[in-house]
Short mmCIF file of C-alpha atoms in Angstrom, two decimals:
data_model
loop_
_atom_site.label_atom_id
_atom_site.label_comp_id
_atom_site.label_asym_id
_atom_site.label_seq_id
_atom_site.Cartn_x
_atom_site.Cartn_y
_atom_site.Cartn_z
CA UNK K 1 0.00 0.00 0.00
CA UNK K 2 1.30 3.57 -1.36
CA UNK K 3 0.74 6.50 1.24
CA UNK K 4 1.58 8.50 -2.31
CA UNK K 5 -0.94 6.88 -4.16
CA UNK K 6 -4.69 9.23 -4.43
CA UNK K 7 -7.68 7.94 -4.10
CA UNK K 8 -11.33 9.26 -4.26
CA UNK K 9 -13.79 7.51 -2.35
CA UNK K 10 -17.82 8.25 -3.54
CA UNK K 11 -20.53 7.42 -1.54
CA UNK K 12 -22.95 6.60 -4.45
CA UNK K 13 -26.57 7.53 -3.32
CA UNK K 14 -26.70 11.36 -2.93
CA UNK K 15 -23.55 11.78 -4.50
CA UNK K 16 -23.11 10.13 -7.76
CA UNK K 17 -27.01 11.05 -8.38
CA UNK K 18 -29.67 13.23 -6.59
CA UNK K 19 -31.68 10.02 -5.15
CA UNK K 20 -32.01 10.06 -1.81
CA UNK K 21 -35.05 11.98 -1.26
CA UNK K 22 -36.25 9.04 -3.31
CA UNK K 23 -35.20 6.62 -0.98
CA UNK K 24 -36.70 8.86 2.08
CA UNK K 25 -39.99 8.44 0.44
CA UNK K 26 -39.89 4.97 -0.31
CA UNK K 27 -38.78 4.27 3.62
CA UNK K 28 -41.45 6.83 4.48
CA UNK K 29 -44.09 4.77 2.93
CA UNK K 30 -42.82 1.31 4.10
CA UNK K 31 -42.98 2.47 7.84
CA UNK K 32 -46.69 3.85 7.16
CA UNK K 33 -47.71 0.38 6.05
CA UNK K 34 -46.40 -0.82 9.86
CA UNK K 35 -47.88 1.66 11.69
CA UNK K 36 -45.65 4.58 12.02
CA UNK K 37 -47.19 7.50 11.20
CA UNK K 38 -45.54 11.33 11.23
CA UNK K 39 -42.71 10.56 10.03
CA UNK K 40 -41.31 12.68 6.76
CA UNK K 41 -38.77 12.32 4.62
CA UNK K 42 -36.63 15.30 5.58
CA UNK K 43 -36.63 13.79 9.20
CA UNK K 44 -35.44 10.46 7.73
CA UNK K 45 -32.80 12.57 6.00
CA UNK K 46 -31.31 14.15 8.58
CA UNK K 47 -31.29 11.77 11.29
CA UNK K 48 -30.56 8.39 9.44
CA UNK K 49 -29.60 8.97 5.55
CA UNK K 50 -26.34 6.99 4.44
CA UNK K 51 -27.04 4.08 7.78
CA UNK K 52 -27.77 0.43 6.58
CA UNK K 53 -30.93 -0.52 6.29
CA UNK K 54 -30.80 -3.03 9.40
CA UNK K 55 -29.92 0.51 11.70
CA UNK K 56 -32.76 2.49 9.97
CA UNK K 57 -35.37 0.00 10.89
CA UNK K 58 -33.85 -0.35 14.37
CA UNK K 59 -34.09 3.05 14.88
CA UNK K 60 -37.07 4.10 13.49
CA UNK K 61 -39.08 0.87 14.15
CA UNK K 62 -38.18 -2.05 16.32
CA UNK K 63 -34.87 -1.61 18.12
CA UNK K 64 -35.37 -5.31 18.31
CA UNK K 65 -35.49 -6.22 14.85
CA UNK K 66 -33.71 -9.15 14.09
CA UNK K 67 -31.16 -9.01 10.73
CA UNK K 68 -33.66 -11.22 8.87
CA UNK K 69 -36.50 -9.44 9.11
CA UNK K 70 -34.99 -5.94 8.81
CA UNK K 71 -33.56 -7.47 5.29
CA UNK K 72 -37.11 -8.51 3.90
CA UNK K 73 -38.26 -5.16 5.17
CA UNK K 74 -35.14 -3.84 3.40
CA UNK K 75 -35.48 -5.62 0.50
CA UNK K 76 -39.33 -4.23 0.49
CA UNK K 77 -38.72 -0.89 0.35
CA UNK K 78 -35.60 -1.11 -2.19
CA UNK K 79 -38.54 -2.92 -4.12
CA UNK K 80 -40.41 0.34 -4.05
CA UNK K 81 -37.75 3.01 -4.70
CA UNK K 82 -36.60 0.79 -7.49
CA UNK K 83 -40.07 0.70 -9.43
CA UNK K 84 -40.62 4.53 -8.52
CA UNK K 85 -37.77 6.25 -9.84
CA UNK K 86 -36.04 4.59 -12.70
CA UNK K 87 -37.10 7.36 -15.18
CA UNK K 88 -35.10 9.81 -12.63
CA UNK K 89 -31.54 8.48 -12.01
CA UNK K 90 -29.16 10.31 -13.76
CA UNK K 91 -25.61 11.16 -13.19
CA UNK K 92 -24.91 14.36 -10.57
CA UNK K 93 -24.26 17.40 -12.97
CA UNK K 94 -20.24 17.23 -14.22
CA UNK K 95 -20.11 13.97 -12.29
CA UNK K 96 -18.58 11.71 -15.86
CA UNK K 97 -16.04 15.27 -16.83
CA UNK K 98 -14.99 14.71 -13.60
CA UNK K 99 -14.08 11.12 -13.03
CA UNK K 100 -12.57 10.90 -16.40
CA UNK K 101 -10.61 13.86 -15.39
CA UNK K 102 -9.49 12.17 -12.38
CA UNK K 103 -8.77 8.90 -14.30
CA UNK K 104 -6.39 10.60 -16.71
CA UNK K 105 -4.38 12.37 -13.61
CA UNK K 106 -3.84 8.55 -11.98
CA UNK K 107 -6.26 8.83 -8.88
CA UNK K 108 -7.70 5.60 -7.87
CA UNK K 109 -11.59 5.86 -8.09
CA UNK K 110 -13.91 3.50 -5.57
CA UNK K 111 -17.44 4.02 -4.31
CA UNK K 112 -18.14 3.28 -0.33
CA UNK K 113 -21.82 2.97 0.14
CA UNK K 114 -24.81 2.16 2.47
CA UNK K 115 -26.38 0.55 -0.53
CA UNK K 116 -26.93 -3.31 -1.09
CA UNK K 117 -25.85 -5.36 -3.89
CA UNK K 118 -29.44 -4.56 -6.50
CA UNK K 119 -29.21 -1.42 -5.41
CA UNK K 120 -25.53 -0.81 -6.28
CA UNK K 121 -25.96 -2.69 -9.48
CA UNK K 122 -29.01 -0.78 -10.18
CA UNK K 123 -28.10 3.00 -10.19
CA UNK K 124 -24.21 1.91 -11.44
CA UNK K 125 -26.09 0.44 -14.50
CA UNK K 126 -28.31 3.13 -14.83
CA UNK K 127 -25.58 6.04 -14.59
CA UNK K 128 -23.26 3.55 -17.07
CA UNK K 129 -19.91 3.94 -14.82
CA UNK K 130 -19.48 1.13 -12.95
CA UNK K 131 -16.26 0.56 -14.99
CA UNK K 132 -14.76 3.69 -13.46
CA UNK K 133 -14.11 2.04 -10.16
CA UNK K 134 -11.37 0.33 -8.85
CA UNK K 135 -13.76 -0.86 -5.56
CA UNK K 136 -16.82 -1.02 -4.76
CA UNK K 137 -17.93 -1.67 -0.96
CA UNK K 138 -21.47 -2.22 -0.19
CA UNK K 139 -23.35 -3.02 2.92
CA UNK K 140 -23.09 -6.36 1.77
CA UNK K 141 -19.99 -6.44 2.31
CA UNK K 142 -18.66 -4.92 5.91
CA UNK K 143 -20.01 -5.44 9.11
CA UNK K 144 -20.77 -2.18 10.65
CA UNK K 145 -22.39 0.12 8.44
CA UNK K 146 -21.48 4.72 8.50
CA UNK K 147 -20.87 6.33 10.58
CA UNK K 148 -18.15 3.16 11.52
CA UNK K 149 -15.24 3.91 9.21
CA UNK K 150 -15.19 0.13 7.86
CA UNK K 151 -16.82 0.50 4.71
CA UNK K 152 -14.71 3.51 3.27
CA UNK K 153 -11.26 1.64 4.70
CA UNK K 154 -12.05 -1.75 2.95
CA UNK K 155 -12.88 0.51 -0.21
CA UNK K 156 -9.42 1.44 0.20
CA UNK K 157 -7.72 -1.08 1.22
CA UNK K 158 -9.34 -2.84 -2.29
CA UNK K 159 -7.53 0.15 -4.16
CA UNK K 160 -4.48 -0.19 -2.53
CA UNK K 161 -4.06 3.37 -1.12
CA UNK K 162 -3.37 4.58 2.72
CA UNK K 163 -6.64 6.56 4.31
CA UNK K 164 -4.77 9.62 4.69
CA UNK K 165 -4.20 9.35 0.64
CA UNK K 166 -8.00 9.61 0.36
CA UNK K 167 -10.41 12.25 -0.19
CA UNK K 168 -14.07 10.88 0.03
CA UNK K 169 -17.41 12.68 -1.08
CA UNK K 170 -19.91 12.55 0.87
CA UNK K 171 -23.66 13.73 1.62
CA UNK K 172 -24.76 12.34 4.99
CA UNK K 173 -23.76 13.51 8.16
CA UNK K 174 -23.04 9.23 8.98
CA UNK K 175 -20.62 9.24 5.92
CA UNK K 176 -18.81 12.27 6.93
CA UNK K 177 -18.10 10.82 10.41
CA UNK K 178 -17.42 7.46 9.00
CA UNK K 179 -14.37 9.23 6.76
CA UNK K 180 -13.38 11.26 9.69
CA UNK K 181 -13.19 8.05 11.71
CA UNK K 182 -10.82 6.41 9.02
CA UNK K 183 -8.58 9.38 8.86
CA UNK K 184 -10.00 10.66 5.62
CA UNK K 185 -10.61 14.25 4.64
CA UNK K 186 -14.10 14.79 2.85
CA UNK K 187 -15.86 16.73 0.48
CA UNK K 188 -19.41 17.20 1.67
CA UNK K 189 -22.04 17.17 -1.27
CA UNK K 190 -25.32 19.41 -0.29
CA UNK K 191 -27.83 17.38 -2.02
CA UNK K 192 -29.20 15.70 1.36
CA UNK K 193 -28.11 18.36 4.50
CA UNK K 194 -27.30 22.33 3.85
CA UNK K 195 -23.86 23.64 3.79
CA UNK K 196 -24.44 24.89 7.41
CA UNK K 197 -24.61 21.23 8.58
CA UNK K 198 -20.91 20.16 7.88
CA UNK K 199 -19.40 22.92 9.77
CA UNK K 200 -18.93 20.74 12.80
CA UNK K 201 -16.35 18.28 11.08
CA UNK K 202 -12.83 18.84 10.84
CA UNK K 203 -12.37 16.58 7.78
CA UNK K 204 -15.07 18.57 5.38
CA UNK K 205 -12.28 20.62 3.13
CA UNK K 206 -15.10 21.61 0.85
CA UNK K 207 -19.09 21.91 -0.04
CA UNK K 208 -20.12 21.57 -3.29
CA UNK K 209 -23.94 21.42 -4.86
CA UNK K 210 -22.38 19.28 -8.10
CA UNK K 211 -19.55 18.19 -10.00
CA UNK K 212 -20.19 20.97 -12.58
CA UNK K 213 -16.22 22.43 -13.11
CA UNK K 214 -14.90 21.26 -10.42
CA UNK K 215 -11.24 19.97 -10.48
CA UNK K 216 -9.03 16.67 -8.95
CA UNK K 217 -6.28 19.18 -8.26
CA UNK K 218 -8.08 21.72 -6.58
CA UNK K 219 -9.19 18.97 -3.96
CA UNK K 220 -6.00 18.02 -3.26
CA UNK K 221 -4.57 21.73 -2.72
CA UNK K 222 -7.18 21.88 0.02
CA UNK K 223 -6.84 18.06 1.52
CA UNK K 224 -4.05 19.56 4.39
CA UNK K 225 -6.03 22.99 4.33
CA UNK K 226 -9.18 24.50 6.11
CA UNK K 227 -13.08 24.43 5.19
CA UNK K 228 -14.00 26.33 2.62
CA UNK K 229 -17.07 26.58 -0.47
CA UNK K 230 -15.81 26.44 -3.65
CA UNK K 231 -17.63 28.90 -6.10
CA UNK K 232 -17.75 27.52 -9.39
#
């Protein structure tokens, strides 16, 4: 493993598209079916967006819930997001300039997400990039789920670069903590949470809305620097 060697880490739901109000809704409607009513999806966003399925059911639910029934429940409401939104994934605005860009400079490209396998081969297939990535870690495949830094270290560990080599993007509060929590810095994407919301972590080197113009070595100018927005 190369401490020289970059890598950029993506969380794929709220980062590599605009989804996850999708998936808020879907969960929203799932817990209606079982009896819990008042909950919206901007509540679901903020307290619980980018957690495994298994922790979102145990903490909006049945803290009880065993892992086989919080995967058929799962599996339920992937069901639903999947059959209610395939007309409206599409790739996050200058998302493809910008991994190609990163490609040709010799950064390391993996995705670290909350997602299980359909849902990872759904929206990949959909958004036609799966080839860009080096790794891809799904819940499927670590134990403990954001904000434990597991998934985004086995993502690089699979790419062969050291954490501190890594820049992840990210748009849950979990998945920011998770890359703080493997010694990663992070740039926070404001599809899911306002800019206002990231201040807190140390890690967060930038906010961005999209991928529109941004640049590889801009990102890595900032990685030992302070917080900032970049205007694009």
């Amino acid at each position: 493993m190369s401490a020289m060697q970059k890598a950029f880490i993506f969380d794929m739901d709220g980062v590599l598209t605009d989804n996850m109000r999708m998936h808020a809704q879907s969960w929203v409607d799932l817990f209606a079916d079982y009896g819990l009513e008042g909950l919206d999806p901007e509540r679901y966003l903020v307290e619980t967006a980018g957690m495994k399925g298994l922790d979102v059911l145990r903490y909006f639910l049945d803290p009880a819930i065993s892992p086989a029934d919080a995967e058929r429940l799962t599996e339920l409401k992937d069901i639903l997001y999947r059959v209610m939104n395939r007309e409206a994934i599409r790739p996050m605005p200058g998302l493809e300039g910008f991994l190609a860009t990163a490609a040709e400079a010799g950064i390391l490209l993996g995705i670290g997400t909350g997602a299980g396998p359909k849902n990872i081969d759904y929206v990949l297939g959909l958004l036609g990039i799966a080839p860009r990535f080096g790794a891809i870690v799904g819940a499927h495949q670590v134990t403990h789920g954001k904000p434990h830094p597991e998934t985004f270290l086995k993502a690089a560990g699979q790419l062969g670069a050291a954490p501190e080599s890594c820049i992840v993007f990210e748009d849950a509060l979990p998945g920011v903590e998770a890359a703080a929590a493997a010694g990663m810095r992070c740039v926070a994407v404001t599809t899911t949470n306002a800019p206002e919301a990231f201040a807190a972590f140390d890690n967060v080197i930038t906010t961005i809305n999209d991928f529109t113009g941004l640049r590889p070595e801009t990102l890595h100018a900032l990685q030992g620097g302070v917080h900032t927005t970049i205007s694009r």
